[in-house]
PDB file of C-alpha atoms in Angstrom:
ATOM      1  CA  GLN A   1       0.000   0.000   0.000  1.00 71.00           C
ATOM      2  CA  VAL A   2       1.308   3.442  -1.007  1.00 83.00           C
ATOM      3  CA  ARG A   3       0.750   6.327   1.387  1.00 93.00           C
ATOM      4  CA  LEU A   4       1.105  10.023   0.586  1.00 95.00           C
ATOM      5  CA  VAL A   5       1.674  12.099   3.721  1.00 96.00           C
ATOM      6  CA  VAL A   6       0.974  15.822   3.470  1.00 97.00           C
ATOM      7  CA  SER A   7       2.085  18.565   5.847  1.00 96.00           C
ATOM      8  CA  GLY A   8       2.626  22.322   5.972  1.00 97.00           C
ATOM      9  CA  GLY A   9      -0.879  23.739   6.081  1.00 97.00           C
ATOM     10  CA  GLY A  10      -1.890  26.376   8.577  1.00 97.00           C
ATOM     11  CA  LEU A  11      -3.330  29.816   9.262  1.00 98.00           C
ATOM     12  CA  VAL A  12      -1.684  32.887   7.705  1.00 98.00           C
ATOM     13  CA  GLN A  13      -2.519  36.522   7.003  1.00 98.00           C
ATOM     14  CA  PRO A  14      -3.110  37.807   3.467  1.00 98.00           C
ATOM     15  CA  GLY A  15       0.226  38.301   1.727  1.00 98.00           C
ATOM     16  CA  GLY A  16       1.876  35.591   3.798  1.00 98.00           C
ATOM     17  CA  SER A  17       3.515  32.348   2.708  1.00 98.00           C
ATOM     18  CA  LEU A  18       3.229  28.632   3.352  1.00 98.00           C
ATOM     19  CA  ARG A  19       5.112  25.617   2.026  1.00 98.00           C
ATOM     20  CA  LEU A  20       3.264  22.330   1.597  1.00 98.00           C
ATOM     21  CA  SER A  21       5.113  19.012   1.502  1.00 98.00           C
ATOM     22  CA  CYS A  22       3.995  15.607   0.260  1.00 97.00           C
ATOM     23  CA  THR A  23       6.105  12.519   0.943  1.00 96.00           C
ATOM     24  CA  ALA A  24       5.508   9.010  -0.419  1.00 92.00           C
ATOM     25  CA  PHE A  25       5.935   5.837   1.606  1.00 93.00           C
ATOM     26  CA  GLY A  26       5.931   2.389   0.019  1.00 89.00           C
ATOM     27  CA  SER A  27       6.885   3.472  -3.513  1.00 84.00           C
ATOM     28  CA  SER A  28       9.222   5.753  -5.443  1.00 87.00           C
ATOM     29  CA  PHE A  29       7.875   9.051  -6.796  1.00 89.00           C
ATOM     30  CA  SER A  30      10.272   8.959  -9.752  1.00 91.00           C
ATOM     31  CA  PRO A  31       7.900   7.599 -12.485  1.00 92.00           C
ATOM     32  CA  TYR A  32       4.886   9.669 -11.399  1.00 94.00           C
ATOM     33  CA  ILE A  33       3.324  12.896 -12.521  1.00 96.00           C
ATOM     34  CA  LEU A  34       2.717  14.811  -9.299  1.00 96.00           C
ATOM     35  CA  SER A  35       0.138  17.489  -8.729  1.00 97.00           C
ATOM     36  CA  TRP A  36      -1.534  19.642  -6.111  1.00 98.00           C
ATOM     37  CA  HIS A  37      -5.299  20.145  -5.951  1.00 98.00           C
ATOM     38  CA  ARG A  38      -7.576  22.122  -3.662  1.00 98.00           C
ATOM     39  CA  GLN A  39     -11.209  21.901  -2.647  1.00 97.00           C
ATOM     40  CA  ALA A  40     -13.557  24.263  -0.831  1.00 92.00           C
ATOM     41  CA  PRO A  41     -16.726  23.105   0.967  1.00 89.00           C
ATOM     42  CA  GLY A  42     -19.485  22.520  -1.565  1.00 91.00           C
ATOM     43  CA  GLU A  43     -17.070  22.847  -4.482  1.00 93.00           C
ATOM     44  CA  GLY A  44     -15.306  20.387  -6.745  1.00 94.00           C
ATOM     45  CA  ARG A  45     -11.652  19.478  -6.380  1.00 95.00           C
ATOM     46  CA  VAL A  46      -9.592  21.576  -8.814  1.00 97.00           C
ATOM     47  CA  LEU A  47      -6.047  21.389 -10.133  1.00 97.00           C
ATOM     48  CA  VAL A  48      -3.539  23.900  -8.739  1.00 98.00           C
ATOM     49  CA  ALA A  49      -0.185  22.787 -10.183  1.00 98.00           C
ATOM     50  CA  THR A  50       1.412  19.759 -11.828  1.00 98.00           C
ATOM     51  CA  ILE A  51       4.984  18.615 -12.471  1.00 97.00           C
ATOM     52  CA  SER A  52       6.312  15.874 -14.757  1.00 97.00           C
ATOM     53  CA  PRO A  53       8.498  12.977 -13.495  1.00 95.00           C
ATOM     54  CA  THR A  54      11.809  14.723 -14.237  1.00 92.00           C
ATOM     55  CA  GLY A  55      10.545  18.235 -13.551  1.00 94.00           C
ATOM     56  CA  GLU A  56      10.860  19.589 -17.093  1.00 94.00           C
ATOM     57  CA  ASN A  57       7.134  20.251 -17.581  1.00 97.00           C
ATOM     58  CA  ILE A  58       5.290  22.382 -15.037  1.00 98.00           C
ATOM     59  CA  ASN A  59       1.816  23.887 -15.257  1.00 98.00           C
ATOM     60  CA  TYR A  60      -0.239  26.131 -12.979  1.00 98.00           C
ATOM     61  CA  SER A  61      -3.848  27.169 -12.838  1.00 97.00           C
ATOM     62  CA  ASP A  62      -4.499  30.793 -13.770  1.00 97.00           C
ATOM     63  CA  SER A  63      -5.584  31.605 -10.222  1.00 96.00           C
ATOM     64  CA  VAL A  64      -2.158  30.782  -8.722  1.00 96.00           C
ATOM     65  CA  ASN A  65       0.220  31.416 -11.623  1.00 94.00           C
ATOM     66  CA  GLY A  66       3.019  33.761 -10.547  1.00 97.00           C
ATOM     67  CA  ARG A  67       2.397  33.206  -6.831  1.00 98.00           C
ATOM     68  CA  PHE A  68       2.823  29.443  -6.305  1.00 98.00           C
ATOM     69  CA  THR A  69       5.789  27.230  -7.204  1.00 98.00           C
ATOM     70  CA  ILE A  70       5.740  23.443  -7.477  1.00 98.00           C
ATOM     71  CA  SER A  71       8.980  21.464  -7.161  1.00 98.00           C
ATOM     72  CA  ARG A  72      10.069  17.889  -6.525  1.00 97.00           C
ATOM     73  CA  ASP A  73      12.975  15.995  -5.014  1.00 96.00           C
ATOM     74  CA  ASN A  74      12.895  12.418  -6.280  1.00 93.00           C
ATOM     75  CA  ALA A  75      15.760  11.382  -3.989  1.00 94.00           C
ATOM     76  CA  LYS A  76      13.537  12.287  -1.025  1.00 95.00           C
ATOM     77  CA  ASN A  77      10.289  11.006  -2.585  1.00 94.00           C
ATOM     78  CA  ALA A  78       8.845  14.462  -2.029  1.00 96.00           C
ATOM     79  CA  VAL A  79       6.916  17.155  -3.858  1.00 97.00           C
ATOM     80  CA  TYR A  80       6.448  20.694  -2.578  1.00 98.00           C
ATOM     81  CA  LEU A  81       4.160  23.647  -3.137  1.00 98.00           C
ATOM     82  CA  GLN A  82       5.585  27.036  -2.169  1.00 98.00           C
ATOM     83  CA  MET A  83       2.687  29.467  -1.778  1.00 98.00           C
ATOM     84  CA  ASN A  84       3.504  33.178  -1.691  1.00 98.00           C
ATOM     85  CA  SER A  85       1.314  36.290  -1.693  1.00 98.00           C
ATOM     86  CA  LEU A  86      -1.555  34.280  -0.275  1.00 98.00           C
ATOM     87  CA  LYS A  87      -5.092  35.601  -0.662  1.00 97.00           C
ATOM     88  CA  PRO A  88      -8.284  34.804   1.276  1.00 97.00           C
ATOM     89  CA  GLU A  89      -9.604  32.992  -1.798  1.00 96.00           C
ATOM     90  CA  ASP A  90      -6.710  30.523  -1.455  1.00 97.00           C
ATOM     91  CA  THR A  91      -8.408  29.162   1.671  1.00 97.00           C
ATOM     92  CA  ASP A  92      -9.075  25.500   0.887  1.00 97.00           C
ATOM     93  CA  LEU A  93      -8.223  21.928   1.719  1.00 97.00           C
ATOM     94  CA  TYR A  94      -5.121  21.032  -0.313  1.00 98.00           C
ATOM     95  CA  TYR A  95      -4.391  17.551  -1.674  1.00 98.00           C
ATOM     96  CA  CYS A  96      -1.360  15.850  -3.206  1.00 97.00           C
ATOM     97  CA  LYS A  97      -1.888  13.427  -6.113  1.00 97.00           C
ATOM     98  CA  ALA A  98       0.394  10.954  -7.894  1.00 96.00           C
ATOM     99  CA  ASN A  99      -0.436   9.720 -11.421  1.00 93.00           C
ATOM    100  CA  ARG A 100       1.175   7.036 -13.533  1.00 91.00           C
ATOM    101  CA  ARG A 101      -0.247   5.696 -16.795  1.00 87.00           C
ATOM    102  CA  GLY A 102      -1.939   2.350 -16.292  1.00 87.00           C
ATOM    103  CA  ARG A 103      -1.693   2.522 -12.500  1.00 88.00           C
ATOM    104  CA  PRO A 104      -4.088   3.513  -9.708  1.00 89.00           C
ATOM    105  CA  VAL A 105      -4.195   7.156  -8.698  1.00 94.00           C
ATOM    106  CA  TYR A 106      -2.923   7.962  -5.209  1.00 95.00           C
ATOM    107  CA  TRP A 107      -4.156  10.839  -3.054  1.00 96.00           C
ATOM    108  CA  GLY A 108      -2.790  12.319   0.136  1.00 96.00           C
ATOM    109  CA  GLN A 109      -4.984  13.016   3.152  1.00 94.00           C
ATOM    110  CA  GLY A 110      -5.294  16.770   2.590  1.00 93.00           C
ATOM    111  CA  THR A 111      -4.122  19.721   4.658  1.00 97.00           C
ATOM    112  CA  GLN A 112      -6.039  22.880   5.543  1.00 97.00           C
ATOM    113  CA  VAL A 113      -4.815  26.278   4.359  1.00 98.00           C
ATOM    114  CA  THR A 114      -6.608  29.287   5.833  1.00 98.00           C
ATOM    115  CA  VAL A 115      -5.810  32.870   4.805  1.00 98.00           C
ATOM    116  CA  THR A 116      -7.486  35.516   6.939  1.00 96.00           C
ATOM    117  CA  SER A 117      -6.853  38.695   8.904  1.00 92.00           C
TER     118      SER A 117
END
């Protein structure tokens, strides 16, 4: 069984920063496309950022482009989301996802990010 463990969420003021981490146990991250998603109560889960297995292809949603940075460290089986210039509308439950063609999709447990004064 593969587990994705997520940490780094918390409460910050507008304009502040947080760094989310996702670490895999039971498998290597190396072959996987990794991504971050977020979900608000009553809303669907939406893509925030994605990164290819070797890091050469990175994409962001329009709502976070220029403020968030996704990165990965395959030696540590980890993927990160650096969130800067946070806004109240960034308040959501954030999830880590690992995709590999022909394999089951793995999700982390989610971590709460709250941006408020």
